[in-house]
Amino acid sequence: MSNNFMGCECPLETAEIVLFSAPFDSTTSFRPGTRFAGASIRQNSHGIESYSPYQEKDLFDLRVHDAGELELPFGNTERALRMIEEFVRADKIPFMLGGEHLVTLGAVRAMAKKFPDLHILHFDAHADLRDDYLGERLSHATVMRRIWEIVGDGRIFQCGIRSGDVSEFEFAASHTTMNKFNLHEMRKYVEILKGAPVYFSLDLDVLDPSIFSGTGTPEPGGCSFAELHEAVLLLQNLNIVGCDVVELSPHYDQSGVSSVVACKIIREMLCVL
Amino acid sequence: MSNNFMGCECPLETAEIVLFSAPFDSTTSFRPGTRFAGASIRQNSHGIESYSPYQEKDLFDLRVHDAGELELPFGNTERALRMIEEFVRADKIPFMLGGEHLVTLGAVRAMAKKFPDLHILHFDAHADLRDDYLGERLSHATVMRRIWEIVGDGRIFQCGIRSGDVSEFEFAASHTTMNKFNLHEMRKYVEILKGAPVYFSLDLDVLDPSIFSGTGTPEPGGCSFAELHEAVLLLQNLNIVGCDVVELSPHYDQSGVSSVVACKIIREMLCVL
Amino acid sequence: MSNNFMGCECPLETAEIVLFSAPFDSTTSFRPGTRFAGASIRQNSHGIESYSPYQEKDLFDLRVHDAGELELPFGNTERALRMIEEFVRADKIPFMLGGEHLVTLGAVRAMAKKFPDLHILHFDAHADLRDDYLGERLSHATVMRRIWEIVGDGRIFQCGIRSGDVSEFEFAASHTTMNKFNLHEMRKYVEILKGAPVYFSLDLDVLDPSIFSGTGTPEPGGCSFAELHEAVLLLQNLNIVGCDVVELSPHYDQSGVSSVVACKIIREMLCVL
Amino acid sequence: MSNNFMGCECPLETAEIVLFSAPFDSTTSFRPGTRFAGASIRQNSHGIESYSPYQEKDLFDLRVHDAGELELPFGNTERALRMIEEFVRADKIPFMLGGEHLVTLGAVRAMAKKFPDLHILHFDAHADLRDDYLGERLSHATVMRRIWEIVGDGRIFQCGIRSGDVSEFEFAASHTTMNKFNLHEMRKYVEILKGAPVYFSLDLDVLDPSIFSGTGTPEPGGCSFAELHEAVLLLQNLNIVGCDVVELSPHYDQSGVSSVVACKIIREMLCVL
Amino acid sequence: MSNNFMGCECPLETAEIVLFSAPFDSTTSFRPGTRFAGASIRQNSHGIESYSPYQEKDLFDLRVHDAGELELPFGNTERALRMIEEFVRADKIPFMLGGEHLVTLGAVRAMAKKFPDLHILHFDAHADLRDDYLGERLSHATVMRRIWEIVGDGRIFQCGIRSGDVSEFEFAASHTTMNKFNLHEMRKYVEILKGAPVYFSLDLDVLDPSIFSGTGTPEPGGCSFAELHEAVLLLQNLNIVGCDVVELSPHYDQSGVSSVVACKIIREMLCVL
Amino acid sequence: MSNNFMGCECPLETAEIVLFSAPFDSTTSFRPGTRFAGASIRQNSHGIESYSPYQEKDLFDLRVHDAGELELPFGNTERALRMIEEFVRADKIPFMLGGEHLVTLGAVRAMAKKFPDLHILHFDAHADLRDDYLGERLSHATVMRRIWEIVGDGRIFQCGIRSGDVSEFEFAASHTTMNKFNLHEMRKYVEILKGAPVYFSLDLDVLDPSIFSGTGTPEPGGCSFAELHEAVLLLQNLNIVGCDVVELSPHYDQSGVSSVVACKIIREMLCVL
């Protein structure tokens, strides 16, 4: 059995998409463990099919290279982000598996240099817009704030947000476009973002914990798998130049279902890109 | 990190609401363990925010005192109920965390003395209307029957009931108002109960086990978190004089999601009161 | 406490339905363990009521005999199937608890001899229509293909299918009737199947893993318990001559919820038959 | 597969030993769950052999009847003890599976009536000699004190005790014979007890938690399985008129090893009697 | 991070030892899951060091090739054994990771052709000498009997055996050399076996379940890690031509300790060979 | 129930010992989670007695203040160490609960300023003497090397070490005193260290994983609880000026036994000091 994500067997040279994982969770404040997500996703990917009956496509027909796991240092946040930034400078579409959400900052730093007009599409339960968290400016809870400092006003589109402190919701009112509580504005967002280079960041805790328990800070009241799936299918209308799937924490997923949920949504994203 | 429920830092003297837990599960017939609910709820409360974006309120702005855990005896049911009854006689709104559902009887005994016109709003998967259970009259399965003996006909309003023996459903037909299978009658109930003193008892197993697995007797076919949340927001139209949240059993909640569900619904209830 | 499924206390002689379990999982390719389903179902059945408030019937009023577990050999697939086939030749309605899905082949072999006009109603996440799996023709992934070789074109009606390789969906297009992704066609199927002898095979992974995590190959995007329950109630319009409930794997069900889901749907099926 | 303890298939009439379980845990102060011990022991007994290569005996050659589980009430301690007392009045050697340690009191009440000269051999990590516990006189922590009130000074022989408050060790100094920390005095005890009617009560937490984690109050520093086994083999020199094995709590035994440990020591005890 | 067993990075051509896993568990009678052992061992090997301070050797200095997992069919026992037999015909020392114990038969069939004088050194809790098990001749419980049919009397040396039915112990008395209950005869065995080609089969359940809970049929009363380690170091005096490590079942190893135990003993065995 | 460690109720002013926890695990390379140790230890401490029958002392008679948990930042290693260093400057004996082993560096920095002649007594499975780990100099795997840079040659006494790379064992040969594999040299160490100010650092993974599975990098072949206990009792002959207990990781301790082991050894250490 290959150790790659199922069906991602294309050599690097001819690949269009490069899948890799960034096993970093040092700033996780509540319950760490997302560093194990990449291993769990690759292992469980062999429990689903490579063929999507929804899109009638097969991963084996796509050109995806699985580059495995980055070897990131533990406890040195800035250095880990630099290693991610350097890795994603390649000519291919990066598809990053977290790790905690802060890894997105490394990828966006690289992509924003390449695409000055970069827009961010952000699915999450949490706003991630704090200016600092317990005095730290680099944290899973500040990642969208740091990204806003790079891309600026009007470039960040957030969906499914249902948790944050009052300052984050006030910040969002002036600086980002936020669809609170659900994904209903997604069709409107697609109209607005059409044509622009878009980086799509999927924090899996946007899902309701009934279907996705395997995460450090579950937040009840999220969307169903079907709703997320429907929103992901809309991505075919956008120019996605990079993406990530973050915050799976296998320790809180005794049954393995959360890993399989991640695998299936990754398969559908790969087929859409 | 405080050991209180997150944000409940008001001193007793100035508090309006007194949160406390009643770690009792001696009559549990199938799978015990609800005694651990209070500890798990307080610990997991620090994984959610004190701010409710739904109600735009923050627990730190409310006056809630967390009195911690009662030290109840094990194996002496009547004495445990008396201790609960004595504790809730205070002038504040009691907010009790179970424990098993029988603890509600202790609280209602106290409240019914204070409010002769007391009504009961009861969310649950189970009718809890047996006259005895394996020969015992004091049991989680008989608690609403014992409460009916105190408050009488027409005072008990039940929602979400989808399990019981035939005698319980027959008893309900004559003596309580029962919304079987879902919470659809809640708006009607609110109309009827408006103005009356209401004790709200929330057995968390009214939720579907997909979102709330952490309970001794899960019963498939329950409501979603969104449906329960919507019903809880309706409480703002009622005169809630006391309430409880019971039957979380952390042993059956490996991922911690059920504890977080309890925390979030408790936060929303505190903001509504 | 009896070791039977709760309320199934009818002696064999006077029974109409014979419940038994087939603890076989030797061909399971991903994660074995369904052999423990029968024990877990019987034990957890005592955590639900024998009375169905949906159908207003009680299992104690029905004539169901619980015959316990077959003693099947491990590692000898053909012999295990023969033992199942021999067991279900009796005059009663067989109600088999898996075990993996391949056990259905044993039961259908027996039933097809008795009912030459046998039709199959198949709820599942997976098509199970491969011709072989890793070179083996007898496998949980080939069971419906083997059954098709017995009953032929137009006799198999599939619901909820959302996983398979491209060859399986092509095969289905020519040889079976397939309702992809959901159970919406069930009412139409009931019209078509009315009067014919129907064997109903319920692979519990047709449910979404949010409510049914306890299975070897969970597949997100399935139906809710309420949707499955509604479909099961429609069975009262059909001539069900045998049925099974398969693929519960208690190892992946730490909370016990999946076992309780199985128990409740079995109770409802028994009341419908 | 039989639901009896493996190999205990003798009918009641001809049996010499009657095995039964007392699923009671209502006074458990720390972590309940011993009520599930009987079911777990019977199920796991089929994972070991009925033959003891140590004693070269087979359970199928003995005359042991498995009477299953008593149906005890929850939350009514005194009534549960009376039911146990009534059950063990039979003419056979009672072999009780707990449940928590308080169940021993029920059995000893019956045995002391039959054998006025009854001695108690007590293996445990805890002294269980408190006069009351949180105000309750009937508790797992007081059971040997209550038994002392029945049998009196000099009749209780304790082994392996390594936990208690200072008052318990003081009480023991005057009223019982106590082998602290290990089982080294067992040979001496056998000399003293030879000929007298002895009730043997085995609290499995006398074992070190490395080999027996599945109990509510594990206490590091206990004996190994080999040491316990060796002590049990010495029982063949005594006149054992009744015995019990208590405090297995399957919830804390994810691997199942503790249940198997219980099964093997029960098999060895049955072969010795 | 490599997916190989830590430090086993030698190419096949220059390797002296070929590590591979045989993920087969179809005949497992009690609790399946050993098929996952290879993946768990490789993953956990990165949690220990490649350097052995006991032997002052490092795996990176040895010539071990990790060939990964065989793709064995499920449910077809004879074909799986043939695939193992064919794989081990190579010129290198085979080091097989089970899987259940029956896989040893495949390896021994190949080795016995190459070494007509093959001797078997067998560490196990169970005798595995049944002639058939539930009617099947190919079973984890019969594997040493089948091997005896190949190698004959006086060639099988068993250590640590503490479970079996009476017929197995009788068979051993005439046909094998058996060290019951412990490993004390190991030094004597080494004297006898010196010079002969020896296949070493290590069923990890020879260890006490206190240190090795992760197995399908744990048997209390086994040896400690230190005792097993000491015995393994004695292998340096023998001519080991092949070996295996079987019966790790990661499902019953929630803490991961059993996998780490397997990793450390494998490292020590590799350093000894 | 108090949230303090059981029996540690002395106010800060009059205390001799200050217990506190340092919930830091950001450099953990394999499996994080030690940040939860403090909470688990305090909770489980109420499952053991405050009285030590070994030393005939009771924690309630000692003067220990429990200062709770430090609020350390995540992902900023240097700042976390400074916070620990500042906290332990008080006039009392610090008793720190980790967290990962790196927290010891913060405490030793403070203690070495106060006691220029500070010696280190270090119990561990791992040497922790690497110069860097994946390029980071501040890591759980380098902590004793950093401490050596402060205290110098001949001041570090290590016991139980059985894992490291070859460079660590070479470094130890020249710069520290190392008792490999066991605690046998402890009596000799006590002779040498008598009178000197000693900081005692106990990495609980020095214990064998059979009794202590709840840690990130378990290493088989360690000492028993009884051996560790005996060594701890020898501390009464030393001048212990500070100590810590690190590397409990509750996630890998499903049964709770590891937390209880930590509690009991902490109780014994407190009684010895």
mmCIF file of N, CA and C in Angstrom, chain A residues 25-33 35-36 71-77 79 133-136 138 251-252, chain F residues 25-33 35-36 71-77 79 133-136 138 251-252:
data_model
loop_
_atom_site.group_PDB
_atom_site.id
_atom_site.type_symbol
_atom_site.label_atom_id
_atom_site.label_comp_id
_atom_site.label_asym_id
_atom_site.label_seq_id
_atom_site.Cartn_x
_atom_site.Cartn_y
_atom_site.Cartn_z
ATOM 1 N N ASP A 25 1.938 22.482 15.459
ATOM 2 C CA ASP A 25 0.834 22.842 16.367
ATOM 3 C C ASP A 25 1.337 23.522 17.634
ATOM 4 N N SER A 26 2.457 24.194 17.561
ATOM 5 C CA SER A 26 3.070 24.725 18.784
ATOM 6 C C SER A 26 2.291 25.877 19.418
ATOM 7 N N THR A 27 1.471 26.604 18.669
ATOM 8 C CA THR A 27 0.753 27.723 19.296
ATOM 9 C C THR A 27 -0.653 27.325 19.742
ATOM 10 N N THR A 28 -1.029 26.088 19.477
ATOM 11 C CA THR A 28 -2.349 25.610 19.872
ATOM 12 C C THR A 28 -2.579 25.875 21.358
ATOM 13 N N SER A 29 -3.658 26.588 21.693
ATOM 14 C CA SER A 29 -3.832 26.982 23.086
ATOM 15 C C SER A 29 -4.611 25.963 23.899
ATOM 16 N N PHE A 30 -5.529 25.229 23.297
ATOM 17 C CA PHE A 30 -6.391 24.382 24.109
ATOM 18 C C PHE A 30 -5.924 22.920 24.084
ATOM 19 N N ARG A 31 -5.998 22.279 22.964
ATOM 20 C CA ARG A 31 -5.647 20.869 22.891
ATOM 21 C C ARG A 31 -4.791 20.611 21.658
ATOM 22 N N PRO A 32 -3.482 20.352 21.815
ATOM 23 C CA PRO A 32 -2.622 20.153 20.649
ATOM 24 C C PRO A 32 -2.869 18.800 19.989
ATOM 25 N N GLY A 33 -2.211 18.561 18.858
ATOM 26 C CA GLY A 33 -2.316 17.272 18.193
ATOM 27 C C GLY A 33 -2.532 17.341 16.691
ATOM 28 N N ARG A 35 -0.542 18.090 14.532
ATOM 29 C CA ARG A 35 0.648 17.619 13.812
ATOM 30 C C ARG A 35 0.472 16.214 13.267
ATOM 31 N N PHE A 36 -0.459 15.447 13.840
ATOM 32 C CA PHE A 36 -0.667 14.074 13.392
ATOM 33 C C PHE A 36 -1.653 13.970 12.232
ATOM 34 N N GLU A 71 9.600 18.734 7.519
ATOM 35 C CA GLU A 71 10.169 18.487 8.860
ATOM 36 C C GLU A 71 10.321 19.825 9.562
ATOM 37 N N LEU A 72 9.315 20.235 10.292
ATOM 38 C CA LEU A 72 9.306 21.554 10.923
ATOM 39 C C LEU A 72 9.856 21.474 12.341
ATOM 40 N N PRO A 73 10.524 22.539 12.815
ATOM 41 C CA PRO A 73 11.039 22.539 14.192
ATOM 42 C C PRO A 73 9.883 22.737 15.181
ATOM 43 N N PHE A 74 10.052 22.248 16.381
ATOM 44 C CA PHE A 74 9.036 22.419 17.421
ATOM 45 C C PHE A 74 9.419 23.585 18.320
ATOM 46 N N GLY A 75 8.507 24.471 18.587
ATOM 47 C CA GLY A 75 8.767 25.545 19.547
ATOM 48 C C GLY A 75 9.410 26.778 18.949
ATOM 49 N N ASN A 76 9.678 26.790 17.642
ATOM 50 C CA ASN A 76 10.238 27.982 16.998
ATOM 51 C C ASN A 76 9.297 28.385 15.877
ATOM 52 N N THR A 77 8.325 29.212 16.210
ATOM 53 C CA THR A 77 7.219 29.498 15.317
ATOM 54 C C THR A 77 7.682 30.211 14.053
ATOM 55 N N ARG A 79 10.538 30.337 12.556
ATOM 56 C CA ARG A 79 11.323 29.501 11.640
ATOM 57 C C ARG A 79 10.438 28.509 10.887
ATOM 58 N N TYR A 133 -2.623 36.987 21.204
ATOM 59 C CA TYR A 133 -3.289 35.995 22.044
ATOM 60 C C TYR A 133 -2.348 35.660 23.178
ATOM 61 N N LEU A 134 -2.736 35.979 24.389
ATOM 62 C CA LEU A 134 -1.862 35.839 25.566
ATOM 63 C C LEU A 134 -0.507 36.499 25.319
ATOM 64 N N GLY A 135 -0.531 37.651 24.582
ATOM 65 C CA GLY A 135 0.699 38.395 24.350
ATOM 66 C C GLY A 135 1.472 37.984 23.107
ATOM 67 N N GLU A 136 1.064 36.889 22.448
ATOM 68 C CA GLU A 136 1.765 36.434 21.244
ATOM 69 C C GLU A 136 1.039 36.921 19.989
ATOM 70 N N LEU A 138 1.894 35.761 16.892
ATOM 71 C CA LEU A 138 1.828 34.629 15.957
ATOM 72 C C LEU A 138 1.094 33.486 16.643
ATOM 73 N N HIS A 251 -6.297 12.821 17.688
ATOM 74 C CA HIS A 251 -6.529 12.326 19.052
ATOM 75 C C HIS A 251 -7.984 12.379 19.485
ATOM 76 N N TYR A 252 -8.700 13.312 18.931
ATOM 77 C CA TYR A 252 -10.095 13.483 19.366
ATOM 78 C C TYR A 252 -11.039 12.817 18.375
ATOM 79 N N ASP F 25 4.303 22.505 26.535
ATOM 80 C CA ASP F 25 4.747 21.328 25.781
ATOM 81 C C ASP F 25 5.069 21.675 24.325
ATOM 82 N N SER F 26 5.463 22.905 24.077
ATOM 83 C CA SER F 26 5.628 23.346 22.683
ATOM 84 C C SER F 26 6.802 22.698 21.957
ATOM 85 N N THR F 27 7.819 22.217 22.660
ATOM 86 C CA THR F 27 8.945 21.612 21.933
ATOM 87 C C THR F 27 8.812 20.099 21.833
ATOM 88 N N THR F 28 7.772 19.548 22.400
ATOM 89 C CA THR F 28 7.573 18.107 22.351
ATOM 90 C C THR F 28 7.614 17.622 20.910
ATOM 91 N N SER F 29 8.488 16.641 20.619
ATOM 92 C CA SER F 29 8.671 16.256 19.227
ATOM 93 C C SER F 29 7.750 15.134 18.792
ATOM 94 N N PHE F 30 7.367 14.259 19.684
ATOM 95 C CA PHE F 30 6.623 13.089 19.233
ATOM 96 C C PHE F 30 5.124 13.243 19.481
ATOM 97 N N ARG F 31 4.705 13.285 20.720
ATOM 98 C CA ARG F 31 3.285 13.352 21.016
ATOM 99 C C ARG F 31 3.041 14.377 22.111
ATOM 100 N N PRO F 32 2.495 15.556 21.793
ATOM 101 C CA PRO F 32 2.296 16.588 22.820
ATOM 102 C C PRO F 32 1.159 16.232 23.777
ATOM 103 N N GLY F 33 0.956 17.041 24.808
ATOM 104 C CA GLY F 33 -0.158 16.830 25.718
ATOM 105 C C GLY F 33 0.209 16.939 27.194
ATOM 106 N N ARG F 35 0.855 19.440 28.779
ATOM 107 C CA ARG F 35 0.244 20.637 29.379
ATOM 108 C C ARG F 35 -0.969 20.306 30.245
ATOM 109 N N PHE F 36 -1.589 19.160 30.001
ATOM 110 C CA PHE F 36 -2.777 18.792 30.770
ATOM 111 C C PHE F 36 -2.437 18.072 32.073
ATOM 112 N N GLU F 71 0.243 30.779 33.698
ATOM 113 C CA GLU F 71 -0.349 30.995 32.358
ATOM 114 C C GLU F 71 0.772 31.269 31.377
ATOM 115 N N LEU F 72 1.282 30.215 30.754
ATOM 116 C CA LEU F 72 2.436 30.336 29.868
ATOM 117 C C LEU F 72 1.987 30.551 28.423
ATOM 118 N N PRO F 73 2.778 31.303 27.625
ATOM 119 C CA PRO F 73 2.428 31.506 26.221
ATOM 120 C C PRO F 73 2.723 30.241 25.422
ATOM 121 N N PHE F 74 2.009 30.058 24.315
ATOM 122 C CA PHE F 74 2.232 28.900 23.464
ATOM 123 C C PHE F 74 3.108 29.304 22.282
ATOM 124 N N GLY F 75 4.115 28.536 21.998
ATOM 125 C CA GLY F 75 4.923 28.762 20.799
ATOM 126 C C GLY F 75 6.074 29.747 21.006
ATOM 127 N N ASN F 76 6.230 30.300 22.215
ATOM 128 C CA ASN F 76 7.350 31.202 22.486
ATOM 129 C C ASN F 76 8.139 30.614 23.650
ATOM 130 N N THR F 77 9.107 29.788 23.310
ATOM 131 C CA THR F 77 9.777 28.967 24.306
ATOM 132 C C THR F 77 10.571 29.821 25.299
ATOM 133 N N ARG F 79 10.263 32.917 26.229
ATOM 134 C CA ARG F 79 9.438 33.692 27.152
ATOM 135 C C ARG F 79 8.807 32.802 28.239
ATOM 136 N N TYR F 133 18.260 19.806 18.705
ATOM 137 C CA TYR F 133 17.319 18.809 18.217
ATOM 138 C C TYR F 133 16.585 19.410 17.030
ATOM 139 N N LEU F 134 16.799 18.847 15.847
ATOM 140 C CA LEU F 134 16.259 19.412 14.605
ATOM 141 C C LEU F 134 16.627 20.885 14.490
ATOM 142 N N GLY F 135 17.833 21.224 14.965
ATOM 143 C CA GLY F 135 18.300 22.600 14.818
ATOM 144 C C GLY F 135 17.930 23.518 15.970
ATOM 145 N N GLU F 136 17.099 23.056 16.912
ATOM 146 C CA GLU F 136 16.697 23.901 18.046
ATOM 147 C C GLU F 136 17.536 23.563 19.268
ATOM 148 N N LEU F 138 16.753 24.798 22.347
ATOM 149 C CA LEU F 138 15.846 24.690 23.498
ATOM 150 C C LEU F 138 14.814 23.618 23.201
ATOM 151 N N HIS F 251 -3.388 12.231 27.837
ATOM 152 C CA HIS F 251 -4.039 11.623 26.676
ATOM 153 C C HIS F 251 -3.737 10.154 26.504
ATOM 154 N N TYR F 252 -2.556 9.751 26.957
ATOM 155 C CA TYR F 252 -2.145 8.367 26.735
ATOM 156 C C TYR F 252 -2.384 7.549 27.993
#
